mmCIF file of N, CA and C in Angstrom:
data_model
loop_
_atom_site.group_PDB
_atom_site.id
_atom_site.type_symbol
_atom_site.label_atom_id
_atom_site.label_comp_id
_atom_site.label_asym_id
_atom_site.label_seq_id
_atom_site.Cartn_x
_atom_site.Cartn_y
_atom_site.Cartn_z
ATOM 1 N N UNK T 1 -40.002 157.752 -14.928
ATOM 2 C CA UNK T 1 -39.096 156.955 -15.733
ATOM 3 C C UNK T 1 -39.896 156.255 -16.816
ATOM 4 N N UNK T 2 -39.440 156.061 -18.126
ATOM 5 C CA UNK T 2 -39.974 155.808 -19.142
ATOM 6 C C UNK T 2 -39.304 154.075 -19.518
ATOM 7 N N UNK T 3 -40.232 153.669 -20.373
ATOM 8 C CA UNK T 3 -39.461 152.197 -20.407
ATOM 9 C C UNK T 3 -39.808 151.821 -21.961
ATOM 10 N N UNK T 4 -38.748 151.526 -22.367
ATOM 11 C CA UNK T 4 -38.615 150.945 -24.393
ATOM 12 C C UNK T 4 -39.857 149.474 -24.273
ATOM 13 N N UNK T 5 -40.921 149.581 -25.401
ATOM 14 C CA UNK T 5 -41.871 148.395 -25.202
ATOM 15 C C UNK T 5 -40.684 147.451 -25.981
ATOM 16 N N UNK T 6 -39.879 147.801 -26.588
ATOM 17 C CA UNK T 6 -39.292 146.713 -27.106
ATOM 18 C C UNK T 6 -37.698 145.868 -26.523
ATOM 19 N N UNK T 7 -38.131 146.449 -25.471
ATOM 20 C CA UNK T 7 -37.039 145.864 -24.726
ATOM 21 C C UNK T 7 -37.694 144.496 -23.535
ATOM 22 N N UNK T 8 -37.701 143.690 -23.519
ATOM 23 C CA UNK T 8 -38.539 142.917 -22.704
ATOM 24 C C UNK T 8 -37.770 143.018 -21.115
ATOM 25 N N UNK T 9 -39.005 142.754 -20.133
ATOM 26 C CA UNK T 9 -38.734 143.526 -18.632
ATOM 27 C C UNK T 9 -37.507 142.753 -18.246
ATOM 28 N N UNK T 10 -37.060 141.853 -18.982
ATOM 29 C CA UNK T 10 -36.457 140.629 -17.844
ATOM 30 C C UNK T 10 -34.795 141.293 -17.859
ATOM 31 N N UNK T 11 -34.767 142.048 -19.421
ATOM 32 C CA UNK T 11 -33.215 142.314 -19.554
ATOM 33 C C UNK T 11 -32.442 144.334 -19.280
ATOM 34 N N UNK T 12 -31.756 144.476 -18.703
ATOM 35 C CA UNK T 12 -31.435 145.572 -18.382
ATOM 36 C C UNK T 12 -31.428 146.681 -19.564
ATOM 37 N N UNK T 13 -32.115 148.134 -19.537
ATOM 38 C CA UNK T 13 -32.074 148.282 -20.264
ATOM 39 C C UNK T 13 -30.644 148.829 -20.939
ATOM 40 N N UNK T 14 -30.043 148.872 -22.483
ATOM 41 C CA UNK T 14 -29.054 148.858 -22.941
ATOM 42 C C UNK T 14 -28.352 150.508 -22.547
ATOM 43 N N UNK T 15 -26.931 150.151 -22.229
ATOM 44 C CA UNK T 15 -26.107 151.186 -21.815
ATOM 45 C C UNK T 15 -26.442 152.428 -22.727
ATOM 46 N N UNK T 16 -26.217 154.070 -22.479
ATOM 47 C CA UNK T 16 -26.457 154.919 -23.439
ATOM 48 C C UNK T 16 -24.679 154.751 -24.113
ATOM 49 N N UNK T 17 -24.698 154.640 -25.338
ATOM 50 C CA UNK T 17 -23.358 154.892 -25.684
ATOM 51 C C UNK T 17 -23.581 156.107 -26.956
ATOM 52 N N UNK T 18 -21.858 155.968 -27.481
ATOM 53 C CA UNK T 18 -21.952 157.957 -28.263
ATOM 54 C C UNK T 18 -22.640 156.990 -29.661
ATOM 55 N N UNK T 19 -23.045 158.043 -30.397
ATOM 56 C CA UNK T 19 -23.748 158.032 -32.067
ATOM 57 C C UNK T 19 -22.463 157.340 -32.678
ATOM 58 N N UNK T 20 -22.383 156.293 -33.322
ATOM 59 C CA UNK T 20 -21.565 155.727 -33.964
ATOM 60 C C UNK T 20 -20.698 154.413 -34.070
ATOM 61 N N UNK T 21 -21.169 154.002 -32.462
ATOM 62 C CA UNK T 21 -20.362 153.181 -32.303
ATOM 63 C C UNK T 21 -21.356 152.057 -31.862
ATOM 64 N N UNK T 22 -21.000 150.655 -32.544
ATOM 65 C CA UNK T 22 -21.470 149.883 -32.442
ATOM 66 C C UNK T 22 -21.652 149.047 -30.812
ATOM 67 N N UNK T 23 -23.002 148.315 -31.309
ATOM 68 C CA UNK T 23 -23.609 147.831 -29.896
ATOM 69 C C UNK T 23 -22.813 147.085 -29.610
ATOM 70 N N UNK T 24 -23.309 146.495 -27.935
ATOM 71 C CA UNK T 24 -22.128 145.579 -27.147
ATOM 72 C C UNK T 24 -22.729 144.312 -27.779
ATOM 73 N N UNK T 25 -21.328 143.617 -28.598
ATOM 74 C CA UNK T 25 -21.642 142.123 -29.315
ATOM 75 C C UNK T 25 -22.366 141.229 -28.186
ATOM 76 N N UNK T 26 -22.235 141.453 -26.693
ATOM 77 C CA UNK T 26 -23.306 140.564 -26.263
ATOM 78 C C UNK T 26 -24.536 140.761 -25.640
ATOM 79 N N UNK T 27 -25.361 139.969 -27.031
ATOM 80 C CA UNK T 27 -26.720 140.679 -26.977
ATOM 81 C C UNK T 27 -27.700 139.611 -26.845
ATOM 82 N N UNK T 28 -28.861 140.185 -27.609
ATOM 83 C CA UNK T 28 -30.096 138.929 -27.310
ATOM 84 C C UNK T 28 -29.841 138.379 -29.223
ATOM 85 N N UNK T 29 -29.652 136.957 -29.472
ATOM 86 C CA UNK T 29 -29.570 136.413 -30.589
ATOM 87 C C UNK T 29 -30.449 136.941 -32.045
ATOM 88 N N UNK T 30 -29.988 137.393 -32.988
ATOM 89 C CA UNK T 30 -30.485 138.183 -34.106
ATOM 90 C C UNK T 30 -30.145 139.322 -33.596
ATOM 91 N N UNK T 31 -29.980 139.822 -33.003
ATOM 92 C CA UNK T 31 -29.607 141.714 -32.793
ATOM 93 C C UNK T 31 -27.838 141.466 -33.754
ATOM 94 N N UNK T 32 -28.306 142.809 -34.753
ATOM 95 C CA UNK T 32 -26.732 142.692 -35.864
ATOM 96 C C UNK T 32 -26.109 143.719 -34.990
ATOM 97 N N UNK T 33 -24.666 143.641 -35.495
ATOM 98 C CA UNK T 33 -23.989 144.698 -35.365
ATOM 99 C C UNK T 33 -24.224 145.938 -36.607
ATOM 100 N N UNK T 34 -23.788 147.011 -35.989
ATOM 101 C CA UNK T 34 -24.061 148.307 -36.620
ATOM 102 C C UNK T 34 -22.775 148.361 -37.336
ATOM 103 N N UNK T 35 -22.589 149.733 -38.914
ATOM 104 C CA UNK T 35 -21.243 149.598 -38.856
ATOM 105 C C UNK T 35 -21.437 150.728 -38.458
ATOM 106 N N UNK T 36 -19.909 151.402 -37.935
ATOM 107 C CA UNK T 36 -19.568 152.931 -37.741
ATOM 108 C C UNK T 36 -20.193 153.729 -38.456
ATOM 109 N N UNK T 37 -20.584 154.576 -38.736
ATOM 110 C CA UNK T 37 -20.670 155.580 -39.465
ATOM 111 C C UNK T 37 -19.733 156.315 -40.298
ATOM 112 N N UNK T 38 -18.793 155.840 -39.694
ATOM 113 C CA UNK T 38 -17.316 156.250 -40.721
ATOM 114 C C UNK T 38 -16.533 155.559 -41.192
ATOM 115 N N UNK T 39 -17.532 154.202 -41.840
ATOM 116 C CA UNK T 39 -16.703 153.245 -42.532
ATOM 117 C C UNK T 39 -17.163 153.713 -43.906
ATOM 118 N N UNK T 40 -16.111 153.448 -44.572
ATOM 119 C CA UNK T 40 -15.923 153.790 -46.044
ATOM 120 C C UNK T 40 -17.344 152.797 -47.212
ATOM 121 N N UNK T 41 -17.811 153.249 -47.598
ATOM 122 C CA UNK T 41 -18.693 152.446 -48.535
ATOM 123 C C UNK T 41 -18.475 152.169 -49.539
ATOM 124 N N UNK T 42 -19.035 151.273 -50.419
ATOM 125 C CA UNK T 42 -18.864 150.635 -51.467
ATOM 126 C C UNK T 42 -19.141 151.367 -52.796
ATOM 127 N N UNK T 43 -18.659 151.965 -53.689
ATOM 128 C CA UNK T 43 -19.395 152.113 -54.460
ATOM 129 C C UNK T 43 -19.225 152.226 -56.080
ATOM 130 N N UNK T 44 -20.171 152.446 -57.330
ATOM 131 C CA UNK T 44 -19.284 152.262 -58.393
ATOM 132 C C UNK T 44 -18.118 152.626 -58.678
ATOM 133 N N UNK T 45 -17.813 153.639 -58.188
ATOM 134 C CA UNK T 45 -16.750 155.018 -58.772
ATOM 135 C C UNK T 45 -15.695 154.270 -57.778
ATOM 136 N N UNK T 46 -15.652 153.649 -56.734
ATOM 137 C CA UNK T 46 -14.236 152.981 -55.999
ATOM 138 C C UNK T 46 -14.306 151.977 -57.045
ATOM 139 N N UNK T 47 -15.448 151.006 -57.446
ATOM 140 C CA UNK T 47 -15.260 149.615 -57.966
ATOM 141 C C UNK T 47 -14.033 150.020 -59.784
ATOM 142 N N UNK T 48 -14.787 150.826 -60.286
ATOM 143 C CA UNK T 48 -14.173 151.652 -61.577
ATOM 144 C C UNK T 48 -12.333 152.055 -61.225
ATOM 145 N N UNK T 49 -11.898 152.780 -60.309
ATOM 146 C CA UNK T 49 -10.731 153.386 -60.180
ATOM 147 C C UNK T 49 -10.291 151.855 -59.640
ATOM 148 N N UNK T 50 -11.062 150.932 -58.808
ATOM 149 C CA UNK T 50 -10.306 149.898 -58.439
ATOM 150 C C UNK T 50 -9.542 149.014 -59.552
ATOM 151 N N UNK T 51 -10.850 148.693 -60.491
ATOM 152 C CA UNK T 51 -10.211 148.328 -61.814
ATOM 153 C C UNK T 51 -9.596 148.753 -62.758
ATOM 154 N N UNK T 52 -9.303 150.095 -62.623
ATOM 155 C CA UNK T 52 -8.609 150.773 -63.522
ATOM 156 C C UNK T 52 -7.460 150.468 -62.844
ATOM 157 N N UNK T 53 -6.993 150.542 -62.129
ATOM 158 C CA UNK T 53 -5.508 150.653 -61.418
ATOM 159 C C UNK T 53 -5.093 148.931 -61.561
ATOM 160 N N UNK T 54 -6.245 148.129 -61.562
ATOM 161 C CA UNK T 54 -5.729 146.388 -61.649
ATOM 162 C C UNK T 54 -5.000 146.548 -63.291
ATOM 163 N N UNK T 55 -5.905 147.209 -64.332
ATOM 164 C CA UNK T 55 -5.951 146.790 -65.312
ATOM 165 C C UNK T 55 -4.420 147.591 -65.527
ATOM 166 N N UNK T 56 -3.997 148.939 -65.498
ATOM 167 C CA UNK T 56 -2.721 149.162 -65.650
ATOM 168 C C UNK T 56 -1.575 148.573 -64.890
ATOM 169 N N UNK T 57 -1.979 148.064 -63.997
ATOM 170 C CA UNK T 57 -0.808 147.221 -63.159
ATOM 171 C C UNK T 57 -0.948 145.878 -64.401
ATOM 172 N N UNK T 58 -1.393 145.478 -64.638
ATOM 173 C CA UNK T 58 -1.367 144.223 -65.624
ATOM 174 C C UNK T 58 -1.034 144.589 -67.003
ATOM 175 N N UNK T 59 -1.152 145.718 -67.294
ATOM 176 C CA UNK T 59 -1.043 146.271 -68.623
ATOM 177 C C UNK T 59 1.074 146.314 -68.408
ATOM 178 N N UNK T 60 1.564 147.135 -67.521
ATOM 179 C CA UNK T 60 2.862 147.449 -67.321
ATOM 180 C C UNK T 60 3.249 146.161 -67.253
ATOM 181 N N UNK T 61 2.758 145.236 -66.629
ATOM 182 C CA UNK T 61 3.312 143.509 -66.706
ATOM 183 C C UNK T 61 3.635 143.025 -68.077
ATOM 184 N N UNK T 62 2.520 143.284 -68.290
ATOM 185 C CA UNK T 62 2.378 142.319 -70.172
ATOM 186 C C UNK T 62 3.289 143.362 -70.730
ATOM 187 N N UNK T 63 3.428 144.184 -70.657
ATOM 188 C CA UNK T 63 4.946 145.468 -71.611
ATOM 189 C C UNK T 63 5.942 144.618 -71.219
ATOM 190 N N UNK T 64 5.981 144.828 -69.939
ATOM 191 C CA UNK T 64 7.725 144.194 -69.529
ATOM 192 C C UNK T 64 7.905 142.857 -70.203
ATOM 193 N N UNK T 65 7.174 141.797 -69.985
ATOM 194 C CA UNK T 65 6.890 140.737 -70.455
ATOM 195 C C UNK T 65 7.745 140.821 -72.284
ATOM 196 N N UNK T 66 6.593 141.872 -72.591
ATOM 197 C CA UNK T 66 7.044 141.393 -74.350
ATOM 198 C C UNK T 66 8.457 141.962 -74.492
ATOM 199 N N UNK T 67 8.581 143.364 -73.629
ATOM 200 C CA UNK T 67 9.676 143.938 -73.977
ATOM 201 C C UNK T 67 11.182 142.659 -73.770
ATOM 202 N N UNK T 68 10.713 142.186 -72.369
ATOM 203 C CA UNK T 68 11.812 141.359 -72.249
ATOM 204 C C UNK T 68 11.935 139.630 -73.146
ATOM 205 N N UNK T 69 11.205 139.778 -73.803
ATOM 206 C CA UNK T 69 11.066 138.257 -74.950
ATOM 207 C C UNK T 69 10.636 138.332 -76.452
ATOM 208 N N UNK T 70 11.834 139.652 -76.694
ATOM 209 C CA UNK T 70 12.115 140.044 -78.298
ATOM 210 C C UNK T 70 12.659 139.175 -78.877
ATOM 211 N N UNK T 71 13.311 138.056 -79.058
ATOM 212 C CA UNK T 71 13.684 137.383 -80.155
ATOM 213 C C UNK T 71 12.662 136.645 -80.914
ATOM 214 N N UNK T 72 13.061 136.539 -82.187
ATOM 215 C CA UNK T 72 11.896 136.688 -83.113
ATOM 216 C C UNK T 72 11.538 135.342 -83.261
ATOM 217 N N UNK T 73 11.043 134.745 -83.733
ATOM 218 C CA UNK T 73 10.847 133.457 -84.097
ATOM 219 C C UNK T 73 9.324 133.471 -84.887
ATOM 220 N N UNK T 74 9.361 132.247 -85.556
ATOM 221 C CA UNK T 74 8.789 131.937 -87.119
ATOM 222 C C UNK T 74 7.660 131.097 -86.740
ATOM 223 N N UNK T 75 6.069 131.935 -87.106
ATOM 224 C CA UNK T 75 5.197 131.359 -87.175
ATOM 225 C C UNK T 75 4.329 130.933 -88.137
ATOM 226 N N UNK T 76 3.783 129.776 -88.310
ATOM 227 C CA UNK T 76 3.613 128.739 -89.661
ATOM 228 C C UNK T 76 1.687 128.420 -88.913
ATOM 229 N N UNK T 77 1.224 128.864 -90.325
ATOM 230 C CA UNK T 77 -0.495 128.925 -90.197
ATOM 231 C C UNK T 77 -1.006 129.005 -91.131
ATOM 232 N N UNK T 78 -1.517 127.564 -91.620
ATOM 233 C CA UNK T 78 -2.340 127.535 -92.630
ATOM 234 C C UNK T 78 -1.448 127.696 -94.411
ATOM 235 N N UNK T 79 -0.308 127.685 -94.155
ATOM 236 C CA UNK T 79 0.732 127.663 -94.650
ATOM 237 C C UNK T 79 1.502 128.984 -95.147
ATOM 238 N N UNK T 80 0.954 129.863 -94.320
ATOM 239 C CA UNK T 80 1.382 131.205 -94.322
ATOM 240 C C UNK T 80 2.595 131.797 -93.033
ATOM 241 N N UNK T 81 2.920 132.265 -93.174
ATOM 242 C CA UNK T 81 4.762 132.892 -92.547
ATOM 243 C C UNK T 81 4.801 133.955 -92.117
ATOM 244 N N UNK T 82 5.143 133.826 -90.450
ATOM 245 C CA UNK T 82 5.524 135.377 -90.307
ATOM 246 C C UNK T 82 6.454 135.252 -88.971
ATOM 247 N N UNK T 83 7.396 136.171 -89.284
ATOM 248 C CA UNK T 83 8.428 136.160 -88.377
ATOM 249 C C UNK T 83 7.836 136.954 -87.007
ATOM 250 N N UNK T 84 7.401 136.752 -85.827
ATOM 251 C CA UNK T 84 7.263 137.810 -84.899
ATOM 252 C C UNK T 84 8.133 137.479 -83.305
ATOM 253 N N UNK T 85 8.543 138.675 -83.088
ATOM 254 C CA UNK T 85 8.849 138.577 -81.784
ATOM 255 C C UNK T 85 8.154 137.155 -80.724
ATOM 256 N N UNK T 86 8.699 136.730 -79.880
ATOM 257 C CA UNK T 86 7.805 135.638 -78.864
ATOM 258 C C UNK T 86 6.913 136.312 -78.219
ATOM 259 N N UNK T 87 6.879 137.461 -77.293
ATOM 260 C CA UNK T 87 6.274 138.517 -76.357
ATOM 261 C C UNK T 87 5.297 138.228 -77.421
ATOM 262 N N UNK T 88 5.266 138.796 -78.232
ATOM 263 C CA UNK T 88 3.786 139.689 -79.399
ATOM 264 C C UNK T 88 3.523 138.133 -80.051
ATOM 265 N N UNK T 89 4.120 137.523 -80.053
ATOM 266 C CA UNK T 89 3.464 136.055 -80.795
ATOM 267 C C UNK T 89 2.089 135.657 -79.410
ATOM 268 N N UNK T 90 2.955 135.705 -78.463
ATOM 269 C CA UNK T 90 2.065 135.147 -76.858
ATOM 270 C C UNK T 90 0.967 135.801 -76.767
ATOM 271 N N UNK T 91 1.394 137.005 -76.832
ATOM 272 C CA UNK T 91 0.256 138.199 -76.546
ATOM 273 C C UNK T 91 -0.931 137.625 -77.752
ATOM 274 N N UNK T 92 -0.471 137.920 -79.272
ATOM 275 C CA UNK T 92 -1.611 137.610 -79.820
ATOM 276 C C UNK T 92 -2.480 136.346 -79.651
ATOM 277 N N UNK T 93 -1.597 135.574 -79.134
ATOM 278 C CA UNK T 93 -1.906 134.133 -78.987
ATOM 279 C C UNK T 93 -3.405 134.126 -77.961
ATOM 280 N N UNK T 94 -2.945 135.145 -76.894
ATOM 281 C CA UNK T 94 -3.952 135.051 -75.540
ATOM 282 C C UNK T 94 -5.300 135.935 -75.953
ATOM 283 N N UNK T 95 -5.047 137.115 -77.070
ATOM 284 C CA UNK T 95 -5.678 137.917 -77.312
ATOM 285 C C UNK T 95 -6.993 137.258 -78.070
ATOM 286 N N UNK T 96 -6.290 136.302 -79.389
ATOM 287 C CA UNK T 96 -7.419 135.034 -79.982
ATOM 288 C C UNK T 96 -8.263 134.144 -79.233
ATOM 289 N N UNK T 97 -7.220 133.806 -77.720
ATOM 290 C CA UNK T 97 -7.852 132.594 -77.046
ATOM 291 C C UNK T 97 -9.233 133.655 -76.274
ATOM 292 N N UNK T 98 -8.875 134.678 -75.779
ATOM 293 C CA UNK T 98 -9.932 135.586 -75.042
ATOM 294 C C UNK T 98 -11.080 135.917 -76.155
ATOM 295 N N UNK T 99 -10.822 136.255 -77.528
ATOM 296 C CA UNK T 99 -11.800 136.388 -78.320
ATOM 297 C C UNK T 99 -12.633 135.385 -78.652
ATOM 298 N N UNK T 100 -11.979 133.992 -78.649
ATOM 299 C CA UNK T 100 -13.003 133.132 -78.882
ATOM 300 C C UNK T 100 -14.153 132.545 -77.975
ATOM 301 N N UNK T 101 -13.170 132.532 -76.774
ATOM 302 C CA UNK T 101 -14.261 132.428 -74.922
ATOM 303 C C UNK T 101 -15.150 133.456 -75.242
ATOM 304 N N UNK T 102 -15.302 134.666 -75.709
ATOM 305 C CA UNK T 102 -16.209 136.083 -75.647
ATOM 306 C C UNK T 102 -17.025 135.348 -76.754
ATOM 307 N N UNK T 103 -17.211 134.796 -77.780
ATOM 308 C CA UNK T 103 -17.766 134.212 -78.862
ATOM 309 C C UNK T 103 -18.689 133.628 -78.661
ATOM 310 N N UNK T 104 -17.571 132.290 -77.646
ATOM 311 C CA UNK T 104 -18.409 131.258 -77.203
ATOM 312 C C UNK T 104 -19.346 131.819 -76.266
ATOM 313 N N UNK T 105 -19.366 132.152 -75.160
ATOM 314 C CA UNK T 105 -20.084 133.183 -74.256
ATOM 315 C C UNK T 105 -20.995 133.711 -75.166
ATOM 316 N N UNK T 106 -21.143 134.598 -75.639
ATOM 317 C CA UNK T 106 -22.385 135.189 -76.403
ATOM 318 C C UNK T 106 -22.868 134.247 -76.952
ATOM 319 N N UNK T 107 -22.936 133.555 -77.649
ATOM 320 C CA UNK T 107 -23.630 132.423 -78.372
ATOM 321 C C UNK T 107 -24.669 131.645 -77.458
ATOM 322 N N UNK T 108 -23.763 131.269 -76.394
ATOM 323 C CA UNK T 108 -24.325 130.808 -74.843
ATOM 324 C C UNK T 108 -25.456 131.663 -74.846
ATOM 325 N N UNK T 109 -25.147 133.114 -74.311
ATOM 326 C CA UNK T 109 -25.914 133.746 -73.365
ATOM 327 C C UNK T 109 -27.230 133.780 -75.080
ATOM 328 N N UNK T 110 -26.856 133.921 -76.183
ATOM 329 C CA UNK T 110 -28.354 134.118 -77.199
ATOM 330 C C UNK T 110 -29.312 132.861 -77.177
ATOM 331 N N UNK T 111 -28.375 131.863 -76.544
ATOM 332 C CA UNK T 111 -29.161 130.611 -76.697
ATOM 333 C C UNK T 111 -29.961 130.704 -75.882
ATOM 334 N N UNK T 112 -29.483 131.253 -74.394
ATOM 335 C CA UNK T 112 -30.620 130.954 -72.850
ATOM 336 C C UNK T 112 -31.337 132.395 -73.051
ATOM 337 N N UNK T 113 -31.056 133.021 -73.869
ATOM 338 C CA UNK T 113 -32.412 133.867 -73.981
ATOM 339 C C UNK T 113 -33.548 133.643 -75.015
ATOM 340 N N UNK T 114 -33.321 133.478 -75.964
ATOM 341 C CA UNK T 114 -34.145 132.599 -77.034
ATOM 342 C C UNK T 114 -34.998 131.389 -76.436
ATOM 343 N N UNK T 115 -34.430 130.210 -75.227
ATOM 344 C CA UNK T 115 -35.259 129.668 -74.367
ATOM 345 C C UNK T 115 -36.448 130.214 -73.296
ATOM 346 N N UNK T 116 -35.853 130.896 -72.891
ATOM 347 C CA UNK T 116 -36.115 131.961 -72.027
ATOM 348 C C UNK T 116 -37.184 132.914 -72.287
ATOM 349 N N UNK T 117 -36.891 133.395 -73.401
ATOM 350 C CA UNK T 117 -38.438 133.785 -74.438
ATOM 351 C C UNK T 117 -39.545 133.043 -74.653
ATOM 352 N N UNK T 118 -39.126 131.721 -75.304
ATOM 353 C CA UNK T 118 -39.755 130.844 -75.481
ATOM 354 C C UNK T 118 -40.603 130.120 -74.299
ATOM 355 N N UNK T 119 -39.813 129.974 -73.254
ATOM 356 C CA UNK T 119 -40.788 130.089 -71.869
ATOM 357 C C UNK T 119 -42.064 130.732 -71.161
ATOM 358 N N UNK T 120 -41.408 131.491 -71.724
ATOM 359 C CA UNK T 120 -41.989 132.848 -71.416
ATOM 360 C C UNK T 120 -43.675 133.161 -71.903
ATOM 361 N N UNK T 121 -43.317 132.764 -73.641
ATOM 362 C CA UNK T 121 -44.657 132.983 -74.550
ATOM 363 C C UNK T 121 -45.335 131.955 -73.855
ATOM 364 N N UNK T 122 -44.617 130.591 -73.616
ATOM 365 C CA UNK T 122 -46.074 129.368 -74.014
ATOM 366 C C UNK T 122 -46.437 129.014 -72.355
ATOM 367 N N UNK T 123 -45.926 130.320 -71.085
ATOM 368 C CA UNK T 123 -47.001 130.310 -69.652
ATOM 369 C C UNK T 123 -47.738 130.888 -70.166
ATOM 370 N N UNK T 124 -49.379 130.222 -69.619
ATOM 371 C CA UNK T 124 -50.481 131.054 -69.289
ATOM 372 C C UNK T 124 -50.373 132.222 -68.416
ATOM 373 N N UNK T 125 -51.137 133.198 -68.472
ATOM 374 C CA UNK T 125 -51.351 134.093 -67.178
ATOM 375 C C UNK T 125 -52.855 133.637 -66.995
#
């Protein structure tokens, strides 16, 4: 009879069970659980189709949305005029507010790299 060095003498050694299936949760403390072998994994190409399918489910929203809030009404900017639907007034409305967060954001992110550089040069090695 043969004996695992990494099993210490005091504890029985562990049941044989089939390829796949995770150990008995009561164990010696730090021992993880395994996953199956036939659990589904993570990966870009799910993360991609995942967001593709969010983004047309939200896309068919915002349609219905404008489709259903056609009456037109009068927008005044800078002293310029234009009659547009409410839907497509909103929409552009959110479309400006998202462009300017993306603005602000980049500006951000050129600033902490320009520091970041600058860090960078004036460590010694």
């Amino acid at each position: 009879m043969t004996t695992d060095p990494s099993v210490p003498p005091d504890l029985p050694p562990p049941p044989a069970s089939g390829k796949g299936m995770p150990p008995d949760p009561v164990g010696t403390p730090g021992e993880y659980l395994v996953k199956p072998e036939s659990a589904v994994k993570f990966t870009r190409a799910a993360a991609l189709w995942s967001a593709l399918i969010t983004g047309f489910v939200i896309l068919i929203v915002l349609l219905v949305f404008i489709m259903q809030n056609t009456n037109s009404t009068t927008i005044n900017f800078f002293g310029w005029e234009w009659n547009l639907p409410v839907g497509v007034a909103i929409l552009l409305a959110a479309v400006c507010g998202g462009l300017l967060t993306v603005a602000v954001g980049t500006a951000r992110i050129v600033q902490l790299r320009r520091a970041a550089k600058k860090n960078l040069k004036s460590q010694p090695f």
